[in-house]
Each structure stands twice: as C-alpha cells, then as structure tokens.
XYZ file of C-alpha atoms in Angstrom:
550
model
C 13.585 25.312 24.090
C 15.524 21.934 23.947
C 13.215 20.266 25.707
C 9.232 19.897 25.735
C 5.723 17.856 26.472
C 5.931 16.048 22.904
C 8.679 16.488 20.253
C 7.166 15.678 16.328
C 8.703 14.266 13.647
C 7.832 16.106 10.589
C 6.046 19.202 9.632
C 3.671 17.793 7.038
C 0.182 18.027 7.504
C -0.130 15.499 9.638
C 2.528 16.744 11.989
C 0.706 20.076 11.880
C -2.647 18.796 12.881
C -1.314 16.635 15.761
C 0.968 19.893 16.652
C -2.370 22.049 16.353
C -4.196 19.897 18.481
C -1.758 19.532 21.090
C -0.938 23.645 21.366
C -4.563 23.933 22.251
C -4.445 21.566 25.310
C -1.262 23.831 26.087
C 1.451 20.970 25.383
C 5.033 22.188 24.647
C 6.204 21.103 21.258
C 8.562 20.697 19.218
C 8.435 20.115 15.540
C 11.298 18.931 13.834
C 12.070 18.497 10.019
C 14.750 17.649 7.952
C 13.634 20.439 5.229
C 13.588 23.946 5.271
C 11.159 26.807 6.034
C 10.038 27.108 2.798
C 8.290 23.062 2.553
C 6.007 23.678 5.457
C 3.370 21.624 5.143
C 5.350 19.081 2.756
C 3.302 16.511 0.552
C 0.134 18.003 1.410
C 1.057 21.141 -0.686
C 1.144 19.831 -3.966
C -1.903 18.034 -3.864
C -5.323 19.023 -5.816
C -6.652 18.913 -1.877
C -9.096 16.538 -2.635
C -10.887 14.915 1.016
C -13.422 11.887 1.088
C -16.393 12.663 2.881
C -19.234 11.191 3.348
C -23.172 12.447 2.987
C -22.155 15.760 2.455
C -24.168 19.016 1.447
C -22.080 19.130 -1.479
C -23.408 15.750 -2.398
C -26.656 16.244 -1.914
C -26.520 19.391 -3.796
C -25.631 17.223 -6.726
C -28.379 14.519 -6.680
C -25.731 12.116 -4.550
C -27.181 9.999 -2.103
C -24.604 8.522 0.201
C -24.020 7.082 3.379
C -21.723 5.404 6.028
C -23.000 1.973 5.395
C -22.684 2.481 1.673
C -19.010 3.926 2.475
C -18.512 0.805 4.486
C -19.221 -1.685 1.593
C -17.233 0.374 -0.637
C -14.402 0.983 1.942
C -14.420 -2.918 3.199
C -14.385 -4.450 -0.508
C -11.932 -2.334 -1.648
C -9.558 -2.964 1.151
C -9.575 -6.893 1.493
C -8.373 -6.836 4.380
C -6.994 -10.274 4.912
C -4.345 -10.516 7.317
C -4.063 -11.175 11.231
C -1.767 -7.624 11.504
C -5.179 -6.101 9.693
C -6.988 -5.841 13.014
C -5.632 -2.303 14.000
C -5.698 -1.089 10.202
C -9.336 -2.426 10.241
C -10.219 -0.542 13.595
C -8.851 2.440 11.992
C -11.029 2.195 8.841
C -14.245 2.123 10.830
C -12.950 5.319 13.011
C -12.394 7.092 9.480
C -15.623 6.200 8.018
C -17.542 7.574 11.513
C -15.149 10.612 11.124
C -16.077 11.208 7.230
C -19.613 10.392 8.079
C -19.429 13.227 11.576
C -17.463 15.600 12.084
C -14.895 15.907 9.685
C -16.766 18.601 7.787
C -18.755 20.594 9.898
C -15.211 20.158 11.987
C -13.123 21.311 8.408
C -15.702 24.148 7.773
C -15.448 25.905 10.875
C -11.945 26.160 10.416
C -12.904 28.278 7.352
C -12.338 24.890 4.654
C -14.729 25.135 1.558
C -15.215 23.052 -1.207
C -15.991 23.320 -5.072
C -19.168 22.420 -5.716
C -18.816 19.792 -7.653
C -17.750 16.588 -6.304
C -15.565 14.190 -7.891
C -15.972 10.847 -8.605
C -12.574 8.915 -8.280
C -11.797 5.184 -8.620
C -15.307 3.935 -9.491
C -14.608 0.195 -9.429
C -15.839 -1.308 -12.245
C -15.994 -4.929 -11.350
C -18.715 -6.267 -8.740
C -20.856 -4.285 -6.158
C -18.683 -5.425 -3.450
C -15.230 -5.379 -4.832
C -12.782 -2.036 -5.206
C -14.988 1.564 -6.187
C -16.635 4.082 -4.996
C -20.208 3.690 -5.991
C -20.941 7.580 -5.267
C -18.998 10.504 -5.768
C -16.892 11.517 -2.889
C -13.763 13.451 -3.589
C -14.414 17.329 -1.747
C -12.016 19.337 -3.601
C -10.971 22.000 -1.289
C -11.085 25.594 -2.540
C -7.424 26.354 -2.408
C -6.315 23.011 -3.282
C -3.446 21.607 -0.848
C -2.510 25.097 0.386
C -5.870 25.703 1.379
C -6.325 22.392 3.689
C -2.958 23.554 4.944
C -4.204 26.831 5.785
C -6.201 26.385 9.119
C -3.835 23.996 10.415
C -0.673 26.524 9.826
C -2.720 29.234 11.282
C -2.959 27.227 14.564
C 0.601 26.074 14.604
C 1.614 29.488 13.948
C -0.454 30.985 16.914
C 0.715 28.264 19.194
C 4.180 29.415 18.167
C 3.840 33.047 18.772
C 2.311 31.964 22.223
C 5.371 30.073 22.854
C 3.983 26.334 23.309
C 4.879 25.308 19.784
C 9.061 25.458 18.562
C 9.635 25.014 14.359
C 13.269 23.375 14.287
C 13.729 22.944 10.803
C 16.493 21.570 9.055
C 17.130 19.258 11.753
C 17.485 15.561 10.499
C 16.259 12.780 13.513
C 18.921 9.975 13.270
C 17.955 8.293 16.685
C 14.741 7.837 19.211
C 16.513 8.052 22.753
C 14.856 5.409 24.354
C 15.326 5.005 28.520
C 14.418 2.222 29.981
C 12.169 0.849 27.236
C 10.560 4.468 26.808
C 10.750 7.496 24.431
C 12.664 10.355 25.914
C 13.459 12.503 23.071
C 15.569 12.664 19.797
C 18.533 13.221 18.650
C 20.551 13.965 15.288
C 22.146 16.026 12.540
C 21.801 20.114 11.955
C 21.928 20.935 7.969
C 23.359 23.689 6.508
C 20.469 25.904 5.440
C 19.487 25.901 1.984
C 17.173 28.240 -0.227
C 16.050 25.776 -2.623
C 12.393 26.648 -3.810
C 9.891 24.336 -2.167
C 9.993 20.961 -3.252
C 13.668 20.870 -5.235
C 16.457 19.043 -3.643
C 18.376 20.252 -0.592
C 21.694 19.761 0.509
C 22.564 17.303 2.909
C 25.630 19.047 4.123
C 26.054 18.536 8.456
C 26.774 21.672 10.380
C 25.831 20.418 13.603
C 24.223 17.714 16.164
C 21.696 18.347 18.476
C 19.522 16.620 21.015
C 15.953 17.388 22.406
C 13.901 15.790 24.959
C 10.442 14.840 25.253
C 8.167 12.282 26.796
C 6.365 11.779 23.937
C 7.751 11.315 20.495
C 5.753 11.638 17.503
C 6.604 10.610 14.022
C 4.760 12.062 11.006
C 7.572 11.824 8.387
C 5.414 10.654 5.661
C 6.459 7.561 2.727
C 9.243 6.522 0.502
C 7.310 7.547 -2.793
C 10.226 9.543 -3.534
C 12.997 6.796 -2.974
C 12.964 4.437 -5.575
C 15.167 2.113 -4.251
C 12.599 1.340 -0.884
C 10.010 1.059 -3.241
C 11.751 -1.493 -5.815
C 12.742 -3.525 -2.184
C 8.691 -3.323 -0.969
C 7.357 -4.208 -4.502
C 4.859 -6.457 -4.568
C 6.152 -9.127 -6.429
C 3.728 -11.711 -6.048
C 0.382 -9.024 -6.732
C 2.150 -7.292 -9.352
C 4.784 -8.582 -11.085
C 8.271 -7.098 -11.100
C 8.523 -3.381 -10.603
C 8.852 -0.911 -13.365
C 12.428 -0.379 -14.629
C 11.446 3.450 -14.801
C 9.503 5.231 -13.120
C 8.643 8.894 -12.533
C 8.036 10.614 -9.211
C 4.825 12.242 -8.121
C 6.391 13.581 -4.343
C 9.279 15.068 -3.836
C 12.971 13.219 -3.360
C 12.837 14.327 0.649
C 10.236 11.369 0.681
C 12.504 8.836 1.611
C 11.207 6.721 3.907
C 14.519 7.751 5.995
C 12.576 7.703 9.528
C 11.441 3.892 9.234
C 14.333 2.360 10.371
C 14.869 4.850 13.039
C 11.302 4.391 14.275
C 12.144 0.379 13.780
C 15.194 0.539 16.276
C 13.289 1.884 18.821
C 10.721 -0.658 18.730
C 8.270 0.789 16.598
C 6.686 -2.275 13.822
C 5.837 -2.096 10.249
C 3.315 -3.816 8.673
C 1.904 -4.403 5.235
C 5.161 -2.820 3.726
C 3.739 -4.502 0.310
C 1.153 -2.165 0.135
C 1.306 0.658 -2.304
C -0.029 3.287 -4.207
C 1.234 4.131 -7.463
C -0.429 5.577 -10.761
C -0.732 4.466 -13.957
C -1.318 7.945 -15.950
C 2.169 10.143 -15.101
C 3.703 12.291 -17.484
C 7.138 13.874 -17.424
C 7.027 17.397 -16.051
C 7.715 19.845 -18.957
C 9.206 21.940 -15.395
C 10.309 19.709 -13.788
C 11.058 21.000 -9.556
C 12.300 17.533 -8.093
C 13.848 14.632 -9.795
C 11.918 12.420 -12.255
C 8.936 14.989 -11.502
C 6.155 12.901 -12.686
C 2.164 14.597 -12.854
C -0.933 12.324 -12.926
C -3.453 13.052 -15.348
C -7.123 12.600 -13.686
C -8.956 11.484 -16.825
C -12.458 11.382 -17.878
C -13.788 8.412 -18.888
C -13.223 8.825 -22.777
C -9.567 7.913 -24.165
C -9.066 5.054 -25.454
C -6.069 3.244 -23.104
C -3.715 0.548 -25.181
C -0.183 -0.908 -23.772
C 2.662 -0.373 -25.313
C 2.324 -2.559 -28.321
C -0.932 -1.313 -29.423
C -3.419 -3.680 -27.519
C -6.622 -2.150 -25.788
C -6.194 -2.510 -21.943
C -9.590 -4.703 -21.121
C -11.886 -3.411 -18.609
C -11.636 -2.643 -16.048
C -8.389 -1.298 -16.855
C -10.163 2.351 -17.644
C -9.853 5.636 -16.775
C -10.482 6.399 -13.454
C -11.658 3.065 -12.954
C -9.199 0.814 -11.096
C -5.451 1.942 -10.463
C -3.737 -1.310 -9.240
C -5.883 -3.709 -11.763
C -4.814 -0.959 -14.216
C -1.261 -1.212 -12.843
C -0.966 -4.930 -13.136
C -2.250 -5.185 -16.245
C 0.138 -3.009 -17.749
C 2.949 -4.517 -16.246
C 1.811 -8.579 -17.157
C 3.057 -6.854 -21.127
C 6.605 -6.242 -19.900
C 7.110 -2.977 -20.772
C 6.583 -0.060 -18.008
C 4.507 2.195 -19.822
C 1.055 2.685 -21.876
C -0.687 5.317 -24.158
C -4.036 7.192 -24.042
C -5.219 8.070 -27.775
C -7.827 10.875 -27.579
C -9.627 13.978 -29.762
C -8.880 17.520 -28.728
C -12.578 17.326 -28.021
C -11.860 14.763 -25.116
C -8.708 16.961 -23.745
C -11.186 20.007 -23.455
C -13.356 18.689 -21.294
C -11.379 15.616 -19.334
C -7.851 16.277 -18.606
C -7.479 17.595 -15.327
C -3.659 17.186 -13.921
C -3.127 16.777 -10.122
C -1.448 18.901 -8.173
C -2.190 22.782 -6.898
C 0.383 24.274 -8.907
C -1.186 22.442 -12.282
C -4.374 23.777 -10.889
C -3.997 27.601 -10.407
C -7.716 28.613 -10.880
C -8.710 26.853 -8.203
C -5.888 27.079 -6.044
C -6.517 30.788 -6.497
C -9.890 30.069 -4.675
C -11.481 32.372 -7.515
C -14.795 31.298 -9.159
C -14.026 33.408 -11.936
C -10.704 31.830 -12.615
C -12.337 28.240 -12.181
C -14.982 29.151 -14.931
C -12.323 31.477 -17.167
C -10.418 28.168 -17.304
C -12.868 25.199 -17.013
C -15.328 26.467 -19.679
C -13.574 28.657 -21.932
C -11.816 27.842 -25.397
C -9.341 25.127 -25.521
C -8.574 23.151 -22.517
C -7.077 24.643 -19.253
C -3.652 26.392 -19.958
C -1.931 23.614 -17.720
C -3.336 21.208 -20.330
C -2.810 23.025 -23.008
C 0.959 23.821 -22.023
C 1.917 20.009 -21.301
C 0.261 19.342 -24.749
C 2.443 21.821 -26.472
C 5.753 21.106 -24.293
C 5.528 17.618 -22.920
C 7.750 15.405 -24.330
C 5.324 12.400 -23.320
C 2.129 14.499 -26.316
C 1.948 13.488 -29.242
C -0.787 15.510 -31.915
C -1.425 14.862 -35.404
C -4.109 15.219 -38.029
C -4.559 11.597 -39.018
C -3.927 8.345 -37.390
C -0.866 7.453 -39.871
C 0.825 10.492 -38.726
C -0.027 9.728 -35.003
C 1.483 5.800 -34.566
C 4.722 7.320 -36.635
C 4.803 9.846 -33.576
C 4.131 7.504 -31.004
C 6.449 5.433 -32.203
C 9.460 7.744 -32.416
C 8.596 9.302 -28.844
C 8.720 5.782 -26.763
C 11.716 4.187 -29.814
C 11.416 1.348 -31.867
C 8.443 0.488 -33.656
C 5.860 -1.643 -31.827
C 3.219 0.242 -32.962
C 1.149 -0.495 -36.166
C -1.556 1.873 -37.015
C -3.822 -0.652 -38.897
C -3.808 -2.487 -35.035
C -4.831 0.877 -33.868
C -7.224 1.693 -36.509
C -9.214 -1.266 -36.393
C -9.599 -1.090 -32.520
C -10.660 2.681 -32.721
C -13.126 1.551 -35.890
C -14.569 -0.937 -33.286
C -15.303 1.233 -30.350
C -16.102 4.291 -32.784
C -18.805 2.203 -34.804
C -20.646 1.413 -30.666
C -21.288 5.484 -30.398
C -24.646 6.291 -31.104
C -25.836 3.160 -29.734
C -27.514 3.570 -26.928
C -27.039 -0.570 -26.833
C -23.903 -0.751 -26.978
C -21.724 -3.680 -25.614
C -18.109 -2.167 -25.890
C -17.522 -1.544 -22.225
C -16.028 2.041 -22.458
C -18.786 3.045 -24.173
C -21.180 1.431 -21.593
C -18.992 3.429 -18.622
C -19.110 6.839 -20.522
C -23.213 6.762 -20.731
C -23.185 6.068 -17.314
C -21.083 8.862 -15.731
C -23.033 11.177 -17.959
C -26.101 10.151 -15.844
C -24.255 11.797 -13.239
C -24.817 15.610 -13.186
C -21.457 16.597 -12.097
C -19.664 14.713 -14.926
C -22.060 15.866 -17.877
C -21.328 19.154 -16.700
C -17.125 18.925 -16.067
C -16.072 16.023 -16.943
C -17.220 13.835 -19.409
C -16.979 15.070 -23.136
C -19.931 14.708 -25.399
C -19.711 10.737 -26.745
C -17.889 11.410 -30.627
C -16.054 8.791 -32.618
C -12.079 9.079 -32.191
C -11.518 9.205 -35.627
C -13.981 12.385 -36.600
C -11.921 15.061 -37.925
C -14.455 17.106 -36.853
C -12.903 16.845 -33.482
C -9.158 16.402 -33.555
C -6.565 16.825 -33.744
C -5.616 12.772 -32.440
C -3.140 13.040 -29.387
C -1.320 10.466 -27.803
C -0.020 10.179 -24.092
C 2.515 8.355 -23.148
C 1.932 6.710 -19.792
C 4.509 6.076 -17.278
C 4.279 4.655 -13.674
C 4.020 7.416 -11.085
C 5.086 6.646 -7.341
C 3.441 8.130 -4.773
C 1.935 6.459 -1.400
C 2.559 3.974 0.747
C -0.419 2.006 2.347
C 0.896 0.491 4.830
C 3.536 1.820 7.972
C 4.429 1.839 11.211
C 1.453 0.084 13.244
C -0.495 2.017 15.649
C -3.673 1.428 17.893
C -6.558 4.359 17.951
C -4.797 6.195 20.220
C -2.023 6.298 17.933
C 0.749 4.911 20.022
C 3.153 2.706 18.038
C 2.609 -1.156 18.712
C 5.806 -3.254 18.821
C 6.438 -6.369 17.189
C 5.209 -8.339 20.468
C 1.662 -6.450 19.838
C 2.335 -4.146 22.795
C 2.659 -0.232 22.692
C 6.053 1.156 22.721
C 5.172 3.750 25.697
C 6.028 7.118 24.521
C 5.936 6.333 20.647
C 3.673 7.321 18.291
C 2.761 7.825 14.588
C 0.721 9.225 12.049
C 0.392 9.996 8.793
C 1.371 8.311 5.809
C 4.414 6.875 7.994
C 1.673 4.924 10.146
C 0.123 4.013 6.371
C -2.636 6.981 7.853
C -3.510 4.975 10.901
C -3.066 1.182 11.755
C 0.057 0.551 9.833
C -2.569 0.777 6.258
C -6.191 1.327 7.238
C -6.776 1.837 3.132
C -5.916 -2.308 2.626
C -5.006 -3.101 -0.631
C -6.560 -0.257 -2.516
C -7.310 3.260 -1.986
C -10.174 5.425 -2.791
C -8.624 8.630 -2.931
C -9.335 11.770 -0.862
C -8.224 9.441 2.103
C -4.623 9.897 2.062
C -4.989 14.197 3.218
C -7.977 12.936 5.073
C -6.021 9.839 7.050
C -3.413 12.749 7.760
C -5.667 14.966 9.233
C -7.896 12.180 11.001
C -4.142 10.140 12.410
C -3.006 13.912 13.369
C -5.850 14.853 15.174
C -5.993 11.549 16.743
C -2.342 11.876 18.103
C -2.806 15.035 18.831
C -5.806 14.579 20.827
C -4.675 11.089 22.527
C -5.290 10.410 26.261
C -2.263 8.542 26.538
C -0.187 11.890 26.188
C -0.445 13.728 29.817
C-alpha cells in the first residue's frame, strides 16, 4: 500500500511500540526506515535492556523500598529543569514516573517481559539528597537483554503485518514531510539499493529509486545523532562542559545520524534543549569492532581507582557509577579526552560488566544456568576476560613499575609517573580495614555492600590495590563514548510535535529519542538510566495510543 492511516518514521523500538499500538486500534501503517531488514528494532538491540521502574516486586524482593515520590525527588533533582521550553519535558517526566510507578510492569509482564532478579543500581548521585542519583536501585534488566524488550513489540508488529494493517518499507530514506496546507500528508524520498551488511555495520547509501506515501498522520521515531560526530561537536555544550573531546568512540551505530531533524524542522516541527546530552566516560575500543569507532561502556563496580590522564585521582564524585556528566566534565577541565581505571583481577571478577546484549550472552540467552556459569565461576565473564586479553585500551602487569611503563606506551608519551600513582594507591590502600575511614571511595564501597544485590554481584570484597595476593594490576584506558541525546523535537502528551510558535503542527508527531523520549528532553540535564528504552516505549505507546490520531 502507498498510502495509509499513519506513516512512521523509523523502525526502532519506539516506532514499533507506537506501530503496535496503532495495529490494534486497526490503523493502516506504514513503517519506513532507511536500514535494512536485518536492524529491526535498531538501538534498542544492542542494549543490556535495562528499564527503570519503580516499587517493583523485584525490588522488594531485594530489601528495596521505593516509591513515586522518592522517584520524583530523585527524577526532579537530577533533571534541573530550568528553562521556560521545560514545561512540556517537565509534563512528560511526571507521566513517566506515574507510568514506572503503574502500569509499565504489570503492562511489560503480560507481554511475556521478565527480569533478572537482581536489580541494578545505576548513577547513585553522590552529592546531596536532592541533587543527581538514584537513591534506590532501579535498573530491571530484562531477561533477554535488548532483544528480549524487542520481542513482544515485534511479535505485534509482525501480526499486524500478516493481518495486513501494518506495511515494513525498509530501505526507504524520508528526505521530505509533504505538508498541505499547514498539515502532514505523507512523505516522500529516496529507495536504497539493498544491502546485506550484518546488523549494525555500515550500509550503502547508493539511490535506486524515489518514492512517495501518504498519510494523515506522520510519525517520526528516527532516534539521535550519537553516531554523527559532527552534530554532536555542533550541539556540545560548551558552556557546561568545556570543549568537546577531539576523539571520541561510538557506542550506537553510524545510521544514528540525526538525519531526520532537519526534515522534521522544515515542516515545522521545533527542537529544544539540543545542548543536552548523554555521553560516557568509561568506553573502550571494540577488540570487534561492527560500526565505526565501536566504542563499549564498562558498567563498573564501585572499586577501581579512576585518575586522568596525568596520573591525578578524579575527586568525588567523579566515581564509578556515580555521576556521568560531573565525571565527564571533570575529565575534560585536564585537557586531554581520556582517563584510566587501575584495578586487581580481584575487582575485574566481580565488577566489570560491559553494556550491550552481544557483550552479555548469558543473559541475553535468557538461561539461568548461563547467567550463573558466567557470573560466579572462575575468572571474570569471557566478554571480560576477552577485552582484557585483546583490547588494545588493557593493560596487566605484575607490579606497579611494570604497569605506568604500559600505560604509558598504550596512550604515548610519558605523563605518567608511578611514584604519583603509588603514593595515591598507598593512600586509599592504607583506609581498607577501617571501618572509619574518610577516603571517599572507600566510604562509597562499604555502603553499596549494605546493599544485598551488590555484595552478592557487584561489589568485590574491599582488598588493597597493591596486594599481590590479588593481581595482576590492570589498567583501562578511558575514552568518551557518545550515545544519547536528551533533548529533541518538542512534543505535548499526546505526542504531537509543537512548533516554534508553541502550537501543534496538526498531523506531526514524535517519539523516541528524536522527541529527547517525550517533551523535546523529559530526562533534563542528567539521566538515570533505564529511561532511555523506557521513554521509547512510554513516547511509543503514547503516540500510538493518542486521541488526536482518528
């Protein structure tokens, strides 16, 4: 069909869920993508699947008691929200937090979505009780990783399809909104030559064709410009966060190029809070890599020592798993674009996890014996073990000598000196064992072991760095990973797209990580995590479901 109820602009997961949604109020649709067959589901895919909900069975299971007003505080101080635009993006943040706090599981789980048990406790603040953090953990893992919170939504899309309300046109490329008389009336574009490139790799851009489709409704779900490094240099935060990185690394594929914006711009769509953005502090060079500059965060414990890259200790609350843009900034206020983690062998075993499904296999297999086979046997997982061995960004040696002298010939030059080093690791090393102590780390590691989930996981038994009982030392080099962008196309709660006059554009709309996952950036400044797959799913289903589409 060349012409429907509602043509969609993107086949992530948020185009899915609004495509879902619509197929089961019997709406023709059309999903377009620029990609082939083989990235259904896009972004979403390669994540570790991780969803922020809130007061969950899986919480209370592990001794977590949450709540939506907690969730608020945490939400609202993190966010900061500070700007006139900020009243949709703040609308949107108190929809999500009744969403994570209602129906989003018992909603997720009937779908056939599980969870692993243990929840995960991601970007814990570490400054006041109303600033950035999560005081509770709240990242749902979801059995399966991103394939599995695909799953249900592909299932429906798929049986829409074979019904015949739902059309996959992939490899189409939008390059215009057809607007008629100030409304949305369909799309129009480029065909490209089909391509067999595994998922994620580059595709060709080679034109075959044109096409056109029509459609009262347009939706665009085409997701963020993590993978364009020129958009993000040109958004950069300059003022926040210093220049941007000379390099960088890439945790999203190269197909996230922000290439929609402007098309969704000329048709009257707005974006707002283009500053805001997401990127991590602890990527490593892919060993394999799939797209270019493939970058993979390490999720760390608590426990490795962080120092910039002339040997200083980042100052708290520049942690692990503490505070990504404070982190981010700090690093960058040294000049250079990179940092190091110094750790035991001890440390790796128990709290380097790497995100992503496919650095995750156990549980992206959904088996329990896989999970445990990996998590608690000898060594650390394999995909640990195997960036360890082949990453070019690892460093391991017996002795701390041996160590800088690596370190310094992996990043060049020689701006590391291992009596710095040493005396910094003496200092922290000489606070374990008191149950005291004042070394800040230290403090932060005796308190996620009072969590249950962590002492079981996550968190390696406190030991002093330079024990040869548990080395080898490794070093990390840290580079700056790209990955989401906060804010996007503005949109009110029925996700149509507002207009620079503050009006709907009728027959526009947007969600996703395009529409910064409701509002044009409903996260604010900061994010804290598990709400970038859950804005998808929450801006889908809200397009999906929205009155304003007949």
């Amino acid at each position: 069909m060349d012409q429907a109820d509602v043509i969609i602009v993107g086949a992530g997961l948020a185009g899915l869920v609004a495509a879902a949604e619509l197929g089961d109020r019997g709406k023709r649709v059309i999903v377009v993508d620029q990609e082939p067959p083989q990235n259904l589901g896009g972004q979403a895919f390669w994540s570790l699947g991780g969803l922020f909900m809130i007061d969950t069975p899986e919480q209370r299971r592990m001794r977590i008691r949450d709540s939506r007003a907690l969730a608020e505080n945490d939400w609202f101080g993190s966010a900061r929200f500070d700007r006139p635009e900020d009243h949709w993006p703040r609308r949107w943040a108190e929809a999500y937090l009744d969403f994570a706090s209602g129906e989003m599981r018992s909603w997720l789980h009937a779908m056939g979505m599980r969870w692993f048990p243990v929840v995960g406790w991601a970007e814990r603040g570490g400054s006041f009780a109303d600033g950035h953090g999560n005081s509770v953990p709240r990242f749902h893992v979801t059995w399966g990783t991103g394939p599995g919170v695909l799953e249900p939504f592909v299932a429906r899309v798929r049986a829409h399809e074979k019904a015949g309300l739902v059309a996959l046109r992939f490899r189409h490329k939008v390059d215009r909104i057809i607007m008629t008389n100030g409304a949305a009336s369909g799309v129009s574009g480029t065909v490209l030559r089909a391509d067999d490139a595994e998922r994620g790799a580059s595709t060709n851009r080679d034109v075959v064709g044109d096409f056109e489709l029509l459609a009262p409704s347009v939706i665009v779900t085409s997701g963020g410009i993590g993978g364009n490094f020129e958009m993000v240099r040109r958004n950069w935060p300059r003022g926040r966060l210093g220049e941007p990185p000379a390099s960088m690394i890439s945790g999203v594929p190269d197909h996230v190029d922000g290439s929609m914006i402007p098309v969704a711009e000329q048709a009257g769509g707005h974006v707002i809070n283009g500053d805001r953005m997401w990127h991590y502090t602890e990527g490593v060079k892919n060993w394999a890599p799939i797209w270019p500059h493939h970058g993979i965060r390490i999720l760390p414990g608590p426990s490795s020592m962080w120092f910039d890259a002339t040997g200083n200790r980042l100052p708290a609350p520049a942690m692990p798993g503490f505070d990504t843009l404070s982190t981010l900034r700090t690093i960058l206020e040294t000049g250079h674009d990179y940092s190091w983690f110094v750790l035991t062998q001890k440390i790796i075993e128990k709290e380097f996890a790497l995100s992503g499904s496919e650095q995750n296999p156990d549980l992206t297999s959904k088996k329990f014996t896989e999970v445990l086979k990996s998590r608690l046997g000898k060594g650390a997982p394999p995909p640990v073990e195997a960036f360890k061995e082949k990453g070019e960004d690892f460093v391991v040696a017996g002795d701390l000598d041996a160590l800088v002298a690596g370190m310094n010939q992996v990043a060049g030059g020689n701006l590391l000196d291992a009596a710095h080093l040493r005396a910094q690791i003496e200092a922290r090393d000489s606070q374990i064992g008191n149950r005291f102590a004042k070394d800040a780390q230290v403090v932060a590691i005796n308190g996620a072991r009072n969590y249950l989930g962590d002492r079981l996981i996550r968190t390696a038994k406190p030991h002093r760095i330079l024990d040869p009982a548990h080395g080898p030392l490794i070093a990390v080099k840290l580079h700056i990973l790209t990955r989401k962008t906060l804010g996007g196309l503005q949109t009110d709660l029925d996700s149509r797209m507002i207009g620079a006059d503050d009006t709907p554009v009728p027959g526009l709309y947007a969600a996703g990580e395009v529409a910064g996952f409701g509002g044009g950036g409903y996260h604010g400044y900061n994010a804290l995590e598990g709400t970038f797959l859950g804005g998808c799913i929450f801006s889908g289903t809200k397009a999906g479901r929205s009155r304003e589409i007949a």
